[in-house]
PDB file of C-alpha atoms in Angstrom:
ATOM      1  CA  UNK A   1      -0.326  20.083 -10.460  1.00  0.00           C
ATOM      2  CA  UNK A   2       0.279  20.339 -14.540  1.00  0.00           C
ATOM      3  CA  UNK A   3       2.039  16.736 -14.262  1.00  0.00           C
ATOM      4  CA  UNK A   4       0.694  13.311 -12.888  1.00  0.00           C
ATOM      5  CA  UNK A   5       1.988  12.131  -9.538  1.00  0.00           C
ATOM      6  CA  UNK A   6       0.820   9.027  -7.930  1.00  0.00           C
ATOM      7  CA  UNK A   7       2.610   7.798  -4.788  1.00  0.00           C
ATOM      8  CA  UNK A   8       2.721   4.471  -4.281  1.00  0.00           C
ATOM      9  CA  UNK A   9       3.570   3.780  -0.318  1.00  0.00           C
ATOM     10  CA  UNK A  10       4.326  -0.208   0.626  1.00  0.00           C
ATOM     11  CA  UNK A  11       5.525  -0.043   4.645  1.00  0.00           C
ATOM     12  CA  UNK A  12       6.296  -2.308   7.268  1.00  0.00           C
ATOM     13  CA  UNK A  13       4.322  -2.307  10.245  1.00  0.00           C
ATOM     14  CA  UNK A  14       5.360   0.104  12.625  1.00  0.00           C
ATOM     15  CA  UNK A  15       7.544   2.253  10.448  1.00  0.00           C
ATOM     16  CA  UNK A  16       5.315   5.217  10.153  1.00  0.00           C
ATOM     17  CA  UNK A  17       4.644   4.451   6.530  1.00  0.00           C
ATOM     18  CA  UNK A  18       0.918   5.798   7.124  1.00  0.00           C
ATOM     19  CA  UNK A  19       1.618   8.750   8.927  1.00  0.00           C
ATOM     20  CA  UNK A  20       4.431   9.474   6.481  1.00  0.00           C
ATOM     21  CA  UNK A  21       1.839   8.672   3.313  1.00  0.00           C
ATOM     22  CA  UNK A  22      -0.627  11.600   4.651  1.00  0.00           C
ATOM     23  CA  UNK A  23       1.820  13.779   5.357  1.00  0.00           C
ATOM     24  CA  UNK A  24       3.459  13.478   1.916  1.00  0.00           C
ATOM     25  CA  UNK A  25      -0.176  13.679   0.509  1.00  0.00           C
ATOM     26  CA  UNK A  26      -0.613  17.025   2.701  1.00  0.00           C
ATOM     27  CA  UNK A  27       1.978  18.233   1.170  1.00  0.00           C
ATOM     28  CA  UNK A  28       1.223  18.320  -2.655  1.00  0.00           C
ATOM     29  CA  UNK A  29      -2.518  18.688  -1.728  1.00  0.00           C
ATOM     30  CA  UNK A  30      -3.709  14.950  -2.910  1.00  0.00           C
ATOM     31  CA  UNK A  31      -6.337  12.668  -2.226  1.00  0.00           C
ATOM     32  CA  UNK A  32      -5.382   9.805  -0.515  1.00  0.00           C
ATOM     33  CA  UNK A  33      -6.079   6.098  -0.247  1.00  0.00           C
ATOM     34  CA  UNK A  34      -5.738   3.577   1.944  1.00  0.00           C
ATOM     35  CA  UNK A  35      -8.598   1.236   3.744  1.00  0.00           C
ATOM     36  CA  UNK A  36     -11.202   4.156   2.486  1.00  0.00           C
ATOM     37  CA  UNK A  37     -10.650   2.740  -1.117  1.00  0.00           C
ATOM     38  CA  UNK A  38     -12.985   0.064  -0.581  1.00  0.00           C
ATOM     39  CA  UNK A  39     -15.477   2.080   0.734  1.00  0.00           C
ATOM     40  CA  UNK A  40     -14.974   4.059  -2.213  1.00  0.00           C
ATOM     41  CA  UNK A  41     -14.984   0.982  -4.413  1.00  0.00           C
ATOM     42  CA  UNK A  42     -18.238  -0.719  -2.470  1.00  0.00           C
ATOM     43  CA  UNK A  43     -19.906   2.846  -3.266  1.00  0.00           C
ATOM     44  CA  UNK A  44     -19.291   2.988  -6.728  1.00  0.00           C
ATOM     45  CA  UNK A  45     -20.121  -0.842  -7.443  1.00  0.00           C
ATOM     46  CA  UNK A  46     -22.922  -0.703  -5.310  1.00  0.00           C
ATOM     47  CA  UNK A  47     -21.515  -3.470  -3.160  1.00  0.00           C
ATOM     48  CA  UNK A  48     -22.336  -3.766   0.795  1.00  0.00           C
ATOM     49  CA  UNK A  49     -18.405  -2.157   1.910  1.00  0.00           C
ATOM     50  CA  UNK A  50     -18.479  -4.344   5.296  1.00  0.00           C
ATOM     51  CA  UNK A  51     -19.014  -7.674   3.052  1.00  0.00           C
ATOM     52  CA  UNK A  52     -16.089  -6.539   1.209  1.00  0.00           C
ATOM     53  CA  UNK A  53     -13.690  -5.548   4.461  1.00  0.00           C
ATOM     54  CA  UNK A  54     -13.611  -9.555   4.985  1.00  0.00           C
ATOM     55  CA  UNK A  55     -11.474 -10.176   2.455  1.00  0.00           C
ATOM     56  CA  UNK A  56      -9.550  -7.034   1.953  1.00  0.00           C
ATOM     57  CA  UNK A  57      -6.120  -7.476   2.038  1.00  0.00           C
ATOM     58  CA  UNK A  58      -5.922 -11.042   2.155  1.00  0.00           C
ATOM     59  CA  UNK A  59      -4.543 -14.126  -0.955  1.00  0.00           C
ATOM     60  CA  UNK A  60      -7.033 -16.255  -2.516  1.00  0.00           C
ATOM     61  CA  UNK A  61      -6.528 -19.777  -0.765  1.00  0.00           C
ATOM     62  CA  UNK A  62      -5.036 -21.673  -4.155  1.00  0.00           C
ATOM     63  CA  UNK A  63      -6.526 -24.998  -3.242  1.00  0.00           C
ATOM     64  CA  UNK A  64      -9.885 -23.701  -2.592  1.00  0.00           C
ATOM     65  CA  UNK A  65     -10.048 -21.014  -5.954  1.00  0.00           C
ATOM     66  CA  UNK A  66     -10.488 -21.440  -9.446  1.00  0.00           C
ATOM     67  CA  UNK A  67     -10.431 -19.394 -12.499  1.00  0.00           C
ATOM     68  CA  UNK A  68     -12.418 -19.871 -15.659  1.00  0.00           C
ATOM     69  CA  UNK A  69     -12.570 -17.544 -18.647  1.00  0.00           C
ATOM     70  CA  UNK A  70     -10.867 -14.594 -16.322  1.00  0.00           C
ATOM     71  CA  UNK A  71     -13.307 -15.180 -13.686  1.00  0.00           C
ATOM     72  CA  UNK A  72     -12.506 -16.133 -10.602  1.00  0.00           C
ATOM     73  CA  UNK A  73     -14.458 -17.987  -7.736  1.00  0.00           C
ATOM     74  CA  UNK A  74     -12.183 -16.520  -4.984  1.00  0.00           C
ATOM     75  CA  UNK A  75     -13.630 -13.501  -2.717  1.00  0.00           C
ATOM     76  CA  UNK A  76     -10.405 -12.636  -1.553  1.00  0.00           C
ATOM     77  CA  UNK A  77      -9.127 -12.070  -5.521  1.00  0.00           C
ATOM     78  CA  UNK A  78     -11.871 -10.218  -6.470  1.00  0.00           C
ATOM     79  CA  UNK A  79     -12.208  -8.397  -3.816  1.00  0.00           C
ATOM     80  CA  UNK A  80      -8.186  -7.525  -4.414  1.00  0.00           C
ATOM     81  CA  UNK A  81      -9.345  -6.744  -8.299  1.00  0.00           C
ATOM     82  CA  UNK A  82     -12.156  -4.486  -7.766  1.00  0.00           C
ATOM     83  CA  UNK A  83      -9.411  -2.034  -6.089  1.00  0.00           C
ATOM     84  CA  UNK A  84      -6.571  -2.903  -8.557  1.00  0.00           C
ATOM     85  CA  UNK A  85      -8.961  -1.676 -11.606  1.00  0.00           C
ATOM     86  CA  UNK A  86     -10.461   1.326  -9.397  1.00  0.00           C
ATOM     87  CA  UNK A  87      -6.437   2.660  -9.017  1.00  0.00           C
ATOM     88  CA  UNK A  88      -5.632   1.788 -12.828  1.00  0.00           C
ATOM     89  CA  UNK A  89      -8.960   3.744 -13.758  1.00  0.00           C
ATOM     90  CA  UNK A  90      -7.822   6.640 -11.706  1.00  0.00           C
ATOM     91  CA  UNK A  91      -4.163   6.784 -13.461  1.00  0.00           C
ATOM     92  CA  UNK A  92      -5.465   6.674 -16.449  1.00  0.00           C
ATOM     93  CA  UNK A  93      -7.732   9.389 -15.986  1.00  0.00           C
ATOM     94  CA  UNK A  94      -4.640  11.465 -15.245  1.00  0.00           C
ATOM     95  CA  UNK A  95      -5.419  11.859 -11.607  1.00  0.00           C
ATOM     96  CA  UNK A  96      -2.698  12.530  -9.325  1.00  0.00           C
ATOM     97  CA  UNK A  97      -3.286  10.600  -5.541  1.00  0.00           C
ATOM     98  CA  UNK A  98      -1.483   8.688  -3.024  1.00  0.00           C
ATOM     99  CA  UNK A  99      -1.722   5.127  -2.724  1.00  0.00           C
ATOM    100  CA  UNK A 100      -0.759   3.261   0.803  1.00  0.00           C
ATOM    101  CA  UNK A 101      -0.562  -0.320   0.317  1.00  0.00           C
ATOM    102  CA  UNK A 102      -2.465  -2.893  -1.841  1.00  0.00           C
ATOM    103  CA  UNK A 103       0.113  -3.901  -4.134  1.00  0.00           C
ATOM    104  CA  UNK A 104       0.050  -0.078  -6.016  1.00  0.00           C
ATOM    105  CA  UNK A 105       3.667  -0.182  -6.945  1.00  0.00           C
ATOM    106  CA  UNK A 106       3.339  -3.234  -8.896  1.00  0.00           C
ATOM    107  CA  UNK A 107      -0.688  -2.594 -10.565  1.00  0.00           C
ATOM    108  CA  UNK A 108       0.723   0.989 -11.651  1.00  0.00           C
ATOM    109  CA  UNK A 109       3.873   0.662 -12.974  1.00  0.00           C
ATOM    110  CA  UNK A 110       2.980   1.398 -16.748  1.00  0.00           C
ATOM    111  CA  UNK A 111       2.192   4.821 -15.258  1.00  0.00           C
ATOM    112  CA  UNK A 112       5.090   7.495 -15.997  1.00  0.00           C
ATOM    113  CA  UNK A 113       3.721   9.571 -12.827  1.00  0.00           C
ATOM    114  CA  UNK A 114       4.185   6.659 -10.570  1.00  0.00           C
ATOM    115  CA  UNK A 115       7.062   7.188  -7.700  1.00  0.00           C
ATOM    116  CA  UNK A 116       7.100   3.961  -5.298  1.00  0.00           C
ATOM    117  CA  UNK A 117       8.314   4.113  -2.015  1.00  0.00           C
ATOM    118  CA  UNK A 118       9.287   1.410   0.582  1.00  0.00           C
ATOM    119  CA  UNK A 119       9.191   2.828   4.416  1.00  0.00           C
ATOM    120  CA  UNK A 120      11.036  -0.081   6.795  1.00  0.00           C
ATOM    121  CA  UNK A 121      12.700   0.634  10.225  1.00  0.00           C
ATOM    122  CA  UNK A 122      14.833  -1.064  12.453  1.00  0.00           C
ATOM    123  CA  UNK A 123      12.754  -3.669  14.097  1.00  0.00           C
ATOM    124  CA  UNK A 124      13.144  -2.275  17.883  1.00  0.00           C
ATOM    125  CA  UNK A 125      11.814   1.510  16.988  1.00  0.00           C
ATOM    126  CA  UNK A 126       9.095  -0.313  14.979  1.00  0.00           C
ATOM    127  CA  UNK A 127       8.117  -2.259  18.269  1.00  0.00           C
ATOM    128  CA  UNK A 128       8.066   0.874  20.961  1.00  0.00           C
ATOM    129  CA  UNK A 129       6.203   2.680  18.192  1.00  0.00           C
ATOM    130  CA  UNK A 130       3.363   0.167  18.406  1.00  0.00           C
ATOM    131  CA  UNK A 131       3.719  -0.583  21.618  1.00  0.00           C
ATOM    132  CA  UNK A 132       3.134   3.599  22.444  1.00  0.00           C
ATOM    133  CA  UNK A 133       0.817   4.260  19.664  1.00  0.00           C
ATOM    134  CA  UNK A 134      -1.160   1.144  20.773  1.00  0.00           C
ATOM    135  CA  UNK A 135      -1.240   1.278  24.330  1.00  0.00           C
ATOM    136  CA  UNK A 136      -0.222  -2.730  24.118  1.00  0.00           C
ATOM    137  CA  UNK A 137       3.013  -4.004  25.741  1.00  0.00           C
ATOM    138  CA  UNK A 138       6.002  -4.278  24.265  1.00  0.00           C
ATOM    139  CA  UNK A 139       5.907  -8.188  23.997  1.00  0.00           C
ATOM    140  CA  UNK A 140       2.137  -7.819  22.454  1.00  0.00           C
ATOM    141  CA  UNK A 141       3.785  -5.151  19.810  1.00  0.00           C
ATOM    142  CA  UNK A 142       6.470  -7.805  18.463  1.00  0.00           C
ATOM    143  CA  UNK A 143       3.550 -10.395  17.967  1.00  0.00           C
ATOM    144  CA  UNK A 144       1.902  -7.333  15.872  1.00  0.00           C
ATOM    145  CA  UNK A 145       4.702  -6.073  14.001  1.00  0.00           C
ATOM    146  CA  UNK A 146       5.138  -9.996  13.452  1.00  0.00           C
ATOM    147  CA  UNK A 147       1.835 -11.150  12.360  1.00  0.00           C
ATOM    148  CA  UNK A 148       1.036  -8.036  10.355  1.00  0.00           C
ATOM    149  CA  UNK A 149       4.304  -7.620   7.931  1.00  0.00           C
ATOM    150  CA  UNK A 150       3.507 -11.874   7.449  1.00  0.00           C
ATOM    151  CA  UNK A 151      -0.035 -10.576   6.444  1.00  0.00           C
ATOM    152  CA  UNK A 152       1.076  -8.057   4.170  1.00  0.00           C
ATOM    153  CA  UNK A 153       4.076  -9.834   3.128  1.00  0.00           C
ATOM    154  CA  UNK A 154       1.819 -12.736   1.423  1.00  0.00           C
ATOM    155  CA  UNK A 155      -1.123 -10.695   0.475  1.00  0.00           C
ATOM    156  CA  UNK A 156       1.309  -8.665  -1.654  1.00  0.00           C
ATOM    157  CA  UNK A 157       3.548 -11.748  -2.881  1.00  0.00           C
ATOM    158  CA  UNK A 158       0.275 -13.599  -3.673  1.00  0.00           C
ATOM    159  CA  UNK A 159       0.028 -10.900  -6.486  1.00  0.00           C
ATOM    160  CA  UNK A 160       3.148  -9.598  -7.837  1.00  0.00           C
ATOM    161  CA  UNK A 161       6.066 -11.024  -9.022  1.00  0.00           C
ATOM    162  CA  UNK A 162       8.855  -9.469  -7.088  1.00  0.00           C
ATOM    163  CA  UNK A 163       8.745  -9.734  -3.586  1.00  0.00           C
ATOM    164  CA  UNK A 164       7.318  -7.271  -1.118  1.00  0.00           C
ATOM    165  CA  UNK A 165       9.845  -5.282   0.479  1.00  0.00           C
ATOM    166  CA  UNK A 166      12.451  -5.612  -2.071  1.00  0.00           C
ATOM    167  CA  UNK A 167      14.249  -2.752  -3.313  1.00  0.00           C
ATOM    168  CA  UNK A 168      14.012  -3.692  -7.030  1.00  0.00           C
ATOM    169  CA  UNK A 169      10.065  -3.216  -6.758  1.00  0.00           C
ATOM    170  CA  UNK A 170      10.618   0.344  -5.612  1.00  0.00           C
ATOM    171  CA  UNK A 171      12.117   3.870  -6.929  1.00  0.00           C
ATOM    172  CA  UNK A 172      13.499   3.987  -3.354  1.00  0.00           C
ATOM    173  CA  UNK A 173      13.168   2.106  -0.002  1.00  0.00           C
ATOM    174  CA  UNK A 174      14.022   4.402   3.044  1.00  0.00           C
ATOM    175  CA  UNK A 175      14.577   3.866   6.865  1.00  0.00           C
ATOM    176  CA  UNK A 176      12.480   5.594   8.625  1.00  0.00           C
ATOM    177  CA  UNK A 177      13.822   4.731  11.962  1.00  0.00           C
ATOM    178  CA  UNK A 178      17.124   6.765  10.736  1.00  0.00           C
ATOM    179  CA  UNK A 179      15.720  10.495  10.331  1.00  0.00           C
ATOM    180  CA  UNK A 180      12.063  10.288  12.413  1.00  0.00           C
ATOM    181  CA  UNK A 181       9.244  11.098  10.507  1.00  0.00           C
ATOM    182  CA  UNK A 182       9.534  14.373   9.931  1.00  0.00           C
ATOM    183  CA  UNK A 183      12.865  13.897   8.378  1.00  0.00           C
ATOM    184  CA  UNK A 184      11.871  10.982   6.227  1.00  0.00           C
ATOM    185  CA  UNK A 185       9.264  13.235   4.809  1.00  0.00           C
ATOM    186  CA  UNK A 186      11.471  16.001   4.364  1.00  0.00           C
ATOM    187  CA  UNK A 187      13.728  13.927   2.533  1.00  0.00           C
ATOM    188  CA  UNK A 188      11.493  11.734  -0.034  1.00  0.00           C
ATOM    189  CA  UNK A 189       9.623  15.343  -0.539  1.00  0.00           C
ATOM    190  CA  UNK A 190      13.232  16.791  -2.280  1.00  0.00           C
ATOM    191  CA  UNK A 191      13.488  13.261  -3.501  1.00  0.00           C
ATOM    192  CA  UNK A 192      10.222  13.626  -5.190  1.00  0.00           C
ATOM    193  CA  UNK A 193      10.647  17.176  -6.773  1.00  0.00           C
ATOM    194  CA  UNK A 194      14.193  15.629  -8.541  1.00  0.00           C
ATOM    195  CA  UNK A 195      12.537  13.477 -10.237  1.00  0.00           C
ATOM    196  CA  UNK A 196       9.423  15.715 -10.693  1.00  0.00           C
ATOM    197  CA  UNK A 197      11.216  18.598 -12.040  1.00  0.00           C
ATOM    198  CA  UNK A 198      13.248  16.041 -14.392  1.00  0.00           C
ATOM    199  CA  UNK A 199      10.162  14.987 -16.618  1.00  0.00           C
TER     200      UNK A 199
END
């Protein structure tokens, strides 16, 4: 692929944003990261990767952190920052990937190849998809879907200005509830070549 293209992917829980995120990166033949970045990260920085999986994905507690001279006392941030710099090295480089998650829309947006994507669903699909992938009931999958878009929700507003899930952050948010997977894919895929074929 002659021209960069990174693909950001921020999702509810339940939507099929990760399935949809491999299947995309199937599909132009790149790399892609998700939880495996910090393994990646730990690797490179020659940092213990199960020290670091305690704090992925999580805000610095405020009261608790402090920052002096650009350093910062707070695992969580650092933790956060190790992967933010990784994904920025990577665009710079001129590598084309897909990113799921971890704020990516937001940390690369100075990158022309960027494309962010929102993937939500209507709350009831998002539950019996849980509840089947999961083998949990459907009672235990609304406490999930619950407690994991809160998670994500103020992980990702503890480091970017606009809001997670808001449409203004992203080059397009999409239902995925609406056309299944496979048709969600189908769709950002043309979606993607547009804007491809117009740079």
């Amino acid at each position: 692929m002659e021209k960069q293209l990174i693909l950001a992917v921020g999702r509810e829980f339940g939507s099929g944003g990760h399935e949809i995120a491999e299947k995309l990166a199937a599909i132009y033949g790149l790399p892609l990261y998700d939880r495996n970045l910090l393994d990646t990260v730990a690797k490179e920085c020659n940092l213990q990767p199960e020290m670091l999986k305690r704090f992925d994905e999580k805000p610095r507690n405020l009261l608790l952190s402090r920052k002096e001279r650009g350093l910062s006392n707070s695992p969580e941030y650092n933790v956060a920052h190790l992967q933010f710099n990784y994904m920025k090295e990577k665009a710079a480089s001129g590598e084309s990937f897909v990113i799921v998650g971890r704020c990516a829309e937001t940390i690369l947006k100075e990158y022309e190849g960027l494309i962010s994507i929102f993937v939500h669903g209507d709350i009831d699909k998002r539950i019996e998809r849980i509840s089947r992938t999961m083998k949990v009931s459907a009672k235990k999958a609304e406490q999930l879907v619950a407690e994991t878009d809160r998670k994500r929700r103020h992980y990702h507003d503890s480091y970017c200005e606009l809001k997670w899930g808001d449409a203004r952050n992203y080059n397009i948010a999409i239902d995925s509830s609406v056309l299944g997977i496979d048709g969600t894919v189908e769709l950002l895929k043309q979606y993607i070549d547009r804007i491809m074929q117009n740079r």
